[in-house]
mmCIF file of C-alpha atoms and ligand atoms in Angstrom:
data_model
loop_
_atom_site.group_PDB
_atom_site.id
_atom_site.type_symbol
_atom_site.label_atom_id
_atom_site.label_comp_id
_atom_site.label_asym_id
_atom_site.label_seq_id
_atom_site.Cartn_x
_atom_site.Cartn_y
_atom_site.Cartn_z
ATOM 1 C CA MET I 1 -25.562 13.017 -3.823
ATOM 2 C CA SER I 2 -27.444 10.834 -6.232
ATOM 3 C CA CYS I 3 -25.812 8.868 -9.223
ATOM 4 C CA PRO I 4 -22.731 10.859 -10.244
ATOM 5 C CA ALA I 5 -22.751 12.055 -13.526
ATOM 6 C CA GLY I 6 -21.307 9.836 -16.313
ATOM 7 C CA VAL I 7 -21.902 6.868 -14.106
ATOM 8 C CA ASP I 8 -24.215 3.805 -15.366
ATOM 9 C CA PRO I 9 -27.069 4.224 -12.851
ATOM 10 C CA LYS I 10 -27.262 0.269 -12.373
ATOM 11 C CA LEU I 11 -23.747 -0.100 -11.461
ATOM 12 C CA TRP I 12 -24.198 2.923 -9.014
ATOM 13 C CA ARG I 13 -27.247 1.016 -7.426
ATOM 14 C CA SER I 14 -25.412 -2.021 -7.191
ATOM 15 C CA LEU I 15 -22.525 -0.644 -5.171
ATOM 16 C CA ARG I 16 -24.920 1.379 -3.069
ATOM 17 C CA ASN I 17 -26.973 -1.620 -2.412
ATOM 18 C CA GLY I 18 -23.835 -3.784 -1.777
ATOM 19 C CA ALA I 19 -22.509 -1.149 0.702
ATOM 20 C CA GLY I 20 -26.100 -1.063 2.391
ATOM 21 C CA ARG I 21 -26.044 -5.068 2.702
ATOM 22 C CA ALA I 22 -22.659 -4.846 4.249
ATOM 23 C CA ILE I 23 -23.920 -2.324 6.873
ATOM 24 C CA GLY I 24 -27.125 -4.360 7.698
ATOM 25 C CA ASP I 25 -25.375 -7.726 7.653
ATOM 26 C CA PHE I 26 -22.514 -6.264 10.137
ATOM 27 C CA GLY I 27 -24.492 -3.850 11.997
ATOM 28 C CA LEU I 28 -21.600 -1.457 11.043
ATOM 29 C CA ILE I 29 -23.400 1.875 11.476
ATOM 30 C CA LYS I 30 -25.970 3.007 14.209
ATOM 31 C CA ASP I 31 -27.804 6.141 15.005
ATOM 32 C CA GLY I 32 -25.509 8.905 16.273
ATOM 33 C CA ASP I 33 -22.168 7.444 15.090
ATOM 34 C CA ARG I 34 -19.430 9.873 14.361
ATOM 35 C CA ILE I 35 -17.282 8.091 11.219
ATOM 36 C CA CYS I 36 -13.588 8.883 10.760
ATOM 37 C CA VAL I 37 -13.381 7.965 6.882
ATOM 38 C CA GLY I 38 -9.855 7.228 6.176
ATOM 39 C CA ILE I 39 -9.278 8.983 2.567
ATOM 40 C CA SER I 40 -5.843 8.004 0.857
ATOM 41 C CA GLY I 41 -6.854 9.709 -2.388
ATOM 42 C CA GLY I 42 -7.124 6.478 -4.007
ATOM 43 C CA LYS I 43 -10.136 5.045 -5.928
ATOM 44 C CA ASP I 44 -11.385 3.049 -3.154
ATOM 45 C CA SER I 45 -11.729 5.638 -0.350
ATOM 46 C CA LEU I 46 -12.905 8.199 -2.521
ATOM 47 C CA LEU I 47 -15.558 5.706 -3.750
ATOM 48 C CA LEU I 48 -16.250 4.831 0.154
ATOM 49 C CA LEU I 49 -16.935 8.651 0.893
ATOM 50 C CA MET I 50 -19.278 8.999 -1.908
ATOM 51 C CA LEU I 51 -21.240 6.265 -0.869
ATOM 52 C CA LEU I 52 -21.548 7.072 2.622
ATOM 53 C CA VAL I 53 -22.484 10.528 1.714
ATOM 54 C CA GLU I 54 -25.119 9.361 -0.549
ATOM 55 C CA MET I 55 -26.709 6.802 2.115
ATOM 56 C CA GLN I 56 -26.705 9.526 4.854
ATOM 57 C CA ARG I 57 -29.158 11.211 2.810
ATOM 58 C CA ARG I 58 -31.317 8.262 2.441
ATOM 59 C CA ALA I 59 -30.631 6.318 5.626
ATOM 60 C CA PRO I 60 -33.465 6.367 8.581
ATOM 61 C CA ILE I 61 -30.793 7.123 10.789
ATOM 62 C CA ASN I 62 -28.305 9.963 11.625
ATOM 63 C CA TYR I 63 -24.580 9.709 11.271
ATOM 64 C CA GLN I 64 -21.655 12.242 10.858
ATOM 65 C CA LEU I 65 -18.975 11.532 8.442
ATOM 66 C CA VAL I 66 -15.426 13.213 9.036
ATOM 67 C CA PRO I 67 -12.908 12.593 6.503
ATOM 68 C CA VAL I 68 -9.193 12.361 7.283
ATOM 69 C CA THR I 69 -6.223 12.438 5.308
ATOM 70 C CA ILE I 70 -2.911 11.128 6.779
ATOM 71 C CA ASP I 71 -0.097 12.960 5.033
ATOM 72 C CA ALA I 72 3.156 10.776 5.285
ATOM 73 C CA GLY I 73 5.427 13.295 3.765
ATOM 74 C CA PHE I 74 6.388 11.904 0.767
ATOM 75 C CA PRO I 75 6.945 14.804 -1.645
ATOM 76 C CA GLY I 76 4.516 15.475 -4.147
ATOM 77 C CA PHE I 77 1.603 13.996 -2.224
ATOM 78 C CA ASN I 78 -1.220 16.173 -3.690
ATOM 79 C CA THR I 79 -3.787 16.959 -0.974
ATOM 80 C CA THR I 80 -5.269 19.566 -2.830
ATOM 81 C CA THR I 81 -7.096 17.239 -5.154
ATOM 82 C CA ILE I 82 -8.539 15.218 -2.086
ATOM 83 C CA GLN I 83 -9.536 18.516 -0.321
ATOM 84 C CA ASN I 84 -11.228 19.733 -3.303
ATOM 85 C CA PHE I 85 -13.478 16.199 -3.854
ATOM 86 C CA VAL I 86 -14.088 16.360 -0.359
ATOM 87 C CA ALA I 87 -15.409 19.858 -0.533
ATOM 88 C CA ASP I 88 -17.311 19.110 -3.681
ATOM 89 C CA LEU I 89 -19.347 16.219 -1.499
ATOM 90 C CA GLY I 90 -19.926 19.405 1.300
ATOM 91 C CA LEU I 91 -17.543 18.231 3.816
ATOM 92 C CA GLU I 92 -14.344 19.673 4.948
ATOM 93 C CA LEU I 93 -10.969 17.184 5.177
ATOM 94 C CA SER I 94 -8.788 17.063 7.942
ATOM 95 C CA ILE I 95 -5.205 16.605 6.970
ATOM 96 C CA GLU I 96 -2.972 15.034 9.604
ATOM 97 C CA GLN I 97 0.647 15.855 8.891
ATOM 98 C CA THR I 98 3.329 13.244 10.066
ATOM 99 C CA GLY I 99 6.771 12.494 9.628
ATOM 100 C CA HIS I 100 6.490 9.051 8.624
ATOM 101 C CA ALA I 101 8.278 9.335 5.650
ATOM 102 C CA SER I 102 11.628 10.473 7.109
ATOM 103 C CA LEU I 103 10.752 8.173 10.400
ATOM 104 C CA ILE I 104 10.681 4.841 8.020
ATOM 105 C CA THR I 105 13.951 6.127 6.539
ATOM 106 C CA THR I 106 15.663 6.165 9.781
ATOM 107 C CA LYS I 107 13.844 3.440 11.826
ATOM 108 C CA LEU I 108 13.362 0.995 9.528
ATOM 109 C CA ARG I 109 15.271 -2.228 10.352
ATOM 110 C CA PRO I 110 17.238 -4.069 7.563
ATOM 111 C CA GLY I 111 15.423 -6.753 6.058
ATOM 112 C CA SER I 112 11.723 -5.569 7.469
ATOM 113 C CA SER I 113 9.057 -4.270 5.224
ATOM 114 C CA TYR I 114 8.625 -0.977 4.141
ATOM 115 C CA CYS I 115 4.747 -1.150 3.476
ATOM 116 C CA SER I 116 4.156 -3.124 6.640
ATOM 117 C CA PHE I 117 5.892 -0.471 8.916
ATOM 118 C CA CYS I 118 4.162 2.620 6.852
ATOM 119 C CA ALA I 119 0.791 0.809 7.147
ATOM 120 C CA ARG I 120 1.641 0.376 10.774
ATOM 121 C CA LEU I 121 2.340 4.278 11.456
ATOM 122 C CA LYS I 122 -0.599 4.825 9.227
ATOM 123 C CA ARG I 123 -3.002 2.874 11.248
ATOM 124 C CA GLY I 124 -1.736 4.531 14.316
ATOM 125 C CA ALA I 125 -2.348 7.862 12.952
ATOM 126 C CA LEU I 126 -5.886 7.088 11.869
ATOM 127 C CA TYR I 127 -6.722 6.056 15.470
ATOM 128 C CA GLY I 128 -5.304 9.167 16.867
ATOM 129 C CA ALA I 129 -7.122 11.222 14.334
ATOM 130 C CA ALA I 130 -10.524 9.669 14.901
ATOM 131 C CA ARG I 131 -9.927 10.000 18.643
ATOM 132 C CA ARG I 132 -8.808 13.670 18.248
ATOM 133 C CA LEU I 133 -11.832 14.567 16.011
ATOM 134 C CA GLY I 134 -14.389 12.434 18.655
ATOM 135 C CA CYS I 135 -15.141 9.699 16.171
ATOM 136 C CA ASN I 136 -16.295 6.433 17.438
ATOM 137 C CA LEU I 137 -15.997 4.601 14.095
ATOM 138 C CA LEU I 138 -13.078 4.560 11.461
ATOM 139 C CA ALA I 139 -14.179 3.418 8.015
ATOM 140 C CA LEU I 140 -11.735 2.284 5.640
ATOM 141 C CA GLY I 141 -12.197 1.515 1.863
ATOM 142 C CA HIS I 142 -11.017 -2.294 1.869
ATOM 143 C CA HIS I 143 -13.097 -4.196 -0.701
ATOM 144 C CA ARG I 144 -13.885 -7.807 -1.592
ATOM 145 C CA ASP I 145 -10.903 -8.574 -3.588
ATOM 146 C CA ASP I 146 -8.694 -6.788 -0.812
ATOM 147 C CA PHE I 147 -10.480 -9.638 1.667
ATOM 148 C CA ILE I 148 -9.893 -12.720 -0.460
ATOM 149 C CA GLU I 149 -6.111 -11.529 -1.494
ATOM 150 C CA THR I 150 -5.421 -11.503 2.387
ATOM 151 C CA LEU I 151 -7.103 -14.615 2.711
ATOM 152 C CA LEU I 152 -4.637 -16.144 0.125
ATOM 153 C CA LEU I 153 -1.837 -14.385 1.128
ATOM 154 C CA ASN I 154 -2.133 -15.483 4.769
ATOM 155 C CA GLN I 155 -2.441 -19.060 3.623
ATOM 156 C CA PHE I 156 0.016 -19.150 1.182
ATOM 157 C CA PHE I 157 3.006 -17.381 3.055
ATOM 158 C CA ILE I 158 1.948 -17.058 6.830
ATOM 159 C CA GLY I 159 -0.024 -20.363 7.388
ATOM 160 C CA THR I 160 -2.931 -18.956 9.015
ATOM 161 C CA LEU I 161 -6.542 -18.876 8.115
ATOM 162 C CA LYS I 162 -7.421 -15.317 8.325
ATOM 163 C CA ALA I 163 -8.572 -12.429 6.324
ATOM 164 C CA MET I 164 -9.970 -9.118 7.719
ATOM 165 C CA ALA I 165 -13.205 -8.195 9.587
ATOM 166 C CA ALA I 166 -15.840 -6.069 7.988
ATOM 167 C CA LYS I 167 -16.170 -4.541 12.180
ATOM 168 C CA THR I 168 -13.693 -4.709 14.606
ATOM 169 C CA VAL I 169 -12.927 -2.983 17.785
ATOM 170 C CA CYS I 170 -9.443 -1.718 18.140
ATOM 171 C CA ASP I 171 -7.206 -2.680 21.297
ATOM 172 C CA THR I 172 -7.938 0.131 23.288
ATOM 173 C CA GLY I 173 -11.750 -0.358 22.830
ATOM 174 C CA ASP I 174 -12.725 3.011 22.035
ATOM 175 C CA ILE I 175 -12.586 3.008 18.146
ATOM 176 C CA THR I 176 -14.381 0.365 15.925
ATOM 177 C CA VAL I 177 -12.775 -0.235 12.510
ATOM 178 C CA ILE I 178 -15.621 -0.859 9.824
ATOM 179 C CA ARG I 179 -15.389 -1.669 6.023
ATOM 180 C CA PRO I 180 -18.506 -1.098 4.420
ATOM 181 C CA LEU I 181 -16.958 -2.130 0.951
ATOM 182 C CA VAL I 182 -16.417 -5.629 1.871
ATOM 183 C CA TYR I 183 -18.769 -6.849 -0.865
ATOM 184 C CA LEU I 184 -17.987 -4.679 -3.647
ATOM 185 C CA ALA I 185 -15.777 -6.122 -6.411
ATOM 186 C CA GLU I 186 -12.483 -3.986 -7.436
ATOM 187 C CA GLU I 187 -13.280 -4.135 -11.223
ATOM 188 C CA ASP I 188 -16.792 -2.116 -10.128
ATOM 189 C CA ILE I 189 -15.207 0.318 -8.261
ATOM 190 C CA ILE I 190 -12.560 0.892 -11.211
ATOM 191 C CA THR I 191 -15.448 1.342 -13.580
ATOM 192 C CA THR I 192 -17.288 3.712 -11.387
ATOM 193 C CA VAL I 193 -14.428 6.095 -10.586
ATOM 194 C CA ARG I 194 -13.324 6.039 -14.160
ATOM 195 C CA GLN I 195 -16.973 6.412 -15.027
ATOM 196 C CA ALA I 196 -17.321 9.559 -12.751
ATOM 197 C CA GLY I 197 -14.069 10.942 -14.030
ATOM 198 C CA ILE I 198 -12.532 11.329 -10.626
ATOM 199 C CA THR I 199 -9.157 12.107 -10.258
ATOM 200 C CA THR I 200 -7.363 9.974 -7.955
ATOM 201 C CA VAL I 201 -4.096 10.794 -5.933
ATOM 202 C CA SER I 202 -1.120 8.341 -5.154
ATOM 203 C CA CYS I 203 0.756 8.780 -1.777
ATOM 204 C CA ASN I 204 4.140 9.147 -4.007
ATOM 205 C CA CYS I 205 5.971 6.839 -1.771
ATOM 206 C CA PRO I 206 9.389 5.463 -3.096
ATOM 207 C CA VAL I 207 7.777 1.716 -3.310
ATOM 208 C CA ALA I 208 4.489 2.513 -4.465
ATOM 209 C CA ASP I 209 4.637 -0.959 -6.567
ATOM 210 C CA ALA I 210 6.000 -2.876 -3.927
ATOM 211 C CA ASP I 211 3.353 -5.060 -2.777
ATOM 212 C CA GLN I 212 4.497 -7.543 -5.188
ATOM 213 C CA GLN I 213 2.806 -10.633 -3.439
ATOM 214 C CA ARG I 214 -0.558 -9.139 -3.464
ATOM 215 C CA GLN I 215 -0.105 -8.397 -7.201
ATOM 216 C CA ARG I 216 0.881 -12.006 -7.388
ATOM 217 C CA MET I 217 -2.467 -13.147 -5.828
ATOM 218 C CA LYS I 218 -4.243 -10.636 -8.083
ATOM 219 C CA GLN I 219 -3.067 -12.261 -10.964
ATOM 220 C CA LEU I 220 -3.367 -15.865 -9.777
ATOM 221 C CA LEU I 221 -6.987 -14.805 -9.141
ATOM 222 C CA HIS I 222 -7.551 -13.428 -12.471
ATOM 223 C CA ARG I 223 -6.344 -16.546 -14.032
ATOM 224 C CA LEU I 224 -8.352 -18.806 -12.271
ATOM 225 C CA GLU I 225 -11.554 -16.784 -12.748
ATOM 226 C CA GLN I 226 -10.944 -17.904 -16.245
ATOM 227 C CA GLU I 227 -11.783 -21.441 -15.270
ATOM 228 C CA ILE I 228 -14.110 -20.515 -12.374
ATOM 229 C CA PRO I 229 -15.820 -17.622 -12.935
ATOM 230 C CA GLN I 230 -17.684 -17.358 -9.340
ATOM 231 C CA ILE I 231 -14.313 -17.826 -7.755
ATOM 232 C CA LYS I 232 -13.999 -14.601 -5.876
ATOM 233 C CA ASN I 233 -17.709 -14.626 -4.657
ATOM 234 C CA SER I 234 -17.264 -18.106 -3.397
ATOM 235 C CA LEU I 235 -13.809 -17.350 -1.613
ATOM 236 C CA LEU I 236 -15.233 -14.218 0.245
ATOM 237 C CA ALA I 237 -18.527 -16.320 0.968
ATOM 238 C CA ALA I 238 -16.176 -19.028 2.601
ATOM 239 C CA LEU I 239 -15.018 -16.198 5.129
ATOM 240 C CA GLY I 240 -18.693 -16.115 6.059
ATOM 241 C CA ASN I 241 -19.188 -19.848 6.342
ATOM 242 C CA VAL I 242 -16.634 -21.191 8.816
ATOM 243 C CA GLN I 243 -16.882 -25.009 9.670
ATOM 244 C CA PRO I 244 -14.408 -25.084 12.625
ATOM 245 C CA ARG I 245 -14.922 -28.807 13.410
ATOM 246 C CA HIS I 246 -13.292 -29.397 9.949
ATOM 247 C CA LEU I 247 -10.135 -27.469 10.454
ATOM 248 C CA LEU I 248 -7.093 -28.362 12.482
ATOM 249 C CA ASP I 249 -6.995 -25.856 14.913
ATOM 250 C CA ARG I 250 -5.745 -27.388 18.333
ATOM 251 C CA GLN I 251 -6.502 -24.161 20.207
ATOM 252 C CA LEU I 252 -10.285 -24.371 19.192
ATOM 253 C CA SER I 253 -10.442 -27.924 20.482
ATOM 254 C CA LYS I 254 -8.734 -27.423 23.690
ATOM 255 C CA GLU I 255 -11.233 -24.549 24.393
ATOM 256 C CA GLY I 256 -13.985 -26.880 23.422
ATOM 257 C CA THR I 257 -15.405 -24.837 20.694
ATOM 258 C CA VAL I 258 -15.410 -27.824 18.490
HETATM 259 N N1 ATP D 1 -2.922 8.202 3.575
HETATM 260 C C1 ATP D 1 -3.986 7.680 4.258
HETATM 261 N N2 ATP D 1 -4.669 8.437 4.697
HETATM 262 C C2 ATP D 1 -6.129 8.097 5.224
HETATM 263 N N3 ATP D 1 -6.602 6.949 5.234
HETATM 264 C C3 ATP D 1 -5.795 6.014 4.322
HETATM 265 C C4 ATP D 1 -4.467 6.523 3.889
HETATM 266 N N4 ATP D 1 -3.741 5.306 3.316
HETATM 267 C C5 ATP D 1 -5.058 4.321 3.445
HETATM 268 N N5 ATP D 1 -6.011 4.723 3.978
HETATM 269 C C6 ATP D 1 -7.004 3.996 4.457
HETATM 270 O O1 ATP D 1 -7.212 2.606 4.236
HETATM 271 C C7 ATP D 1 -7.796 1.779 3.092
HETATM 272 C C8 ATP D 1 -6.852 0.820 2.912
HETATM 273 O O2 ATP D 1 -5.555 1.292 2.334
HETATM 274 P P1 ATP D 1 -4.622 0.600 1.182
HETATM 275 O O3 ATP D 1 -3.158 1.181 1.387
HETATM 276 O O4 ATP D 1 -4.677 -0.587 1.393
HETATM 277 O O5 ATP D 1 -5.353 1.386 -0.048
HETATM 278 P P2 ATP D 1 -6.054 0.958 -1.089
HETATM 279 O O6 ATP D 1 -6.445 -0.786 -1.170
HETATM 280 O O7 ATP D 1 -5.124 1.269 -2.471
HETATM 281 O O8 ATP D 1 -7.337 1.876 -1.105
HETATM 282 P P3 ATP D 1 -7.411 3.404 -1.773
HETATM 283 O O9 ATP D 1 -7.772 2.863 -3.271
HETATM 284 O O10 ATP D 1 -8.207 4.256 -0.862
HETATM 285 O O11 ATP D 1 -5.971 4.199 -1.811
HETATM 286 C C9 ATP D 1 -7.711 3.060 2.244
HETATM 287 O O12 ATP D 1 -8.747 2.426 1.528
HETATM 288 C C10 ATP D 1 -8.444 4.141 3.184
HETATM 289 O O13 ATP D 1 -9.531 4.176 3.755
#
C-alpha cells in the first residue's frame, strides 16, 4: 500500500522512515523472517500492520506477515472490523479464542492488578500463536511514548532503570519480539489513523481505562513538554545513551562492567 487516502503524504513518509530507521538500527527484520503481528484492533497495531505491509513492498528482502488477534472473550469485542481491515491489506487474520476473561475473574488474587494479569495471559497466547503459525518474530505496536512512559513508571514506582527493548528474545529462545514503532510519536499515529478514517476496536474489558498510573505519566509529560519541547525525544535518546559508570548498580560493578 502507498500513502493511504486522506493521510498527509509527508506525515506518512515520516512514519515509514521512522519505522524503517528502527528496523535498520536494531536489525529487527531479515530476509526470510515470518512475522506474527499482534493486532489488538487499537490504533498502534493497526498502523504497525499498515507500515509493515508498505515496507514489505519496498524492501530489498522478503518477509511474511501473519496478523493475529487474541480474543480474551470480553463480550462485544468486534473481531469482524479487524478482519475486514486486515483483508483490505490483502492478508488473513488469525483469531485466537481464549477464555482469559473468565480466567481472570476466577483466578485473580485479591490486590493483584487485573491489567498485569491480562497482559501476561495475552503475551503467553501471542507466543503460542506465533509458534503454532511457524513465526520466528512477534511484532508489537509499542511506540516512543510507551517506551518513555514505561521508563518513568519504572523509576517512579518500582525503583528500576528500565523501559522496553526494540528487540528481545523470549525466554525459550524461539521467538524474538520486535517493536518497529519505537521511534514514532503517539500523536503522529493518532493523526494518521484519524486522517485515514480507520475504525479502531477496543478490547471491551471491564477496566479499559484502569491504567491510571500510565495516564498520569502521559499528563506529566504533556505538562513538561510545554516547558521543554524536546523532552520526549530526549528521554528516548537517553535509553540509547546509557553511561553505567555514572549509575549506582552494584551488580554491574561486581561484574566488572563498570
Ligand atoms: N488482543 C490482542 N491481540 C493481539 N495483539 C495484541 C492484543 N493486545 C495487544 N496486542 C499487541 O501488544 C501491543 C501493546 O498492547 P497494549 O495493550 O499496550 O496496546 P496499545 O498500546 O493500546 O496498542 P494498540 O493501540 O495496538 O491497542 C499492541 O500494539 C499489539 O501489537
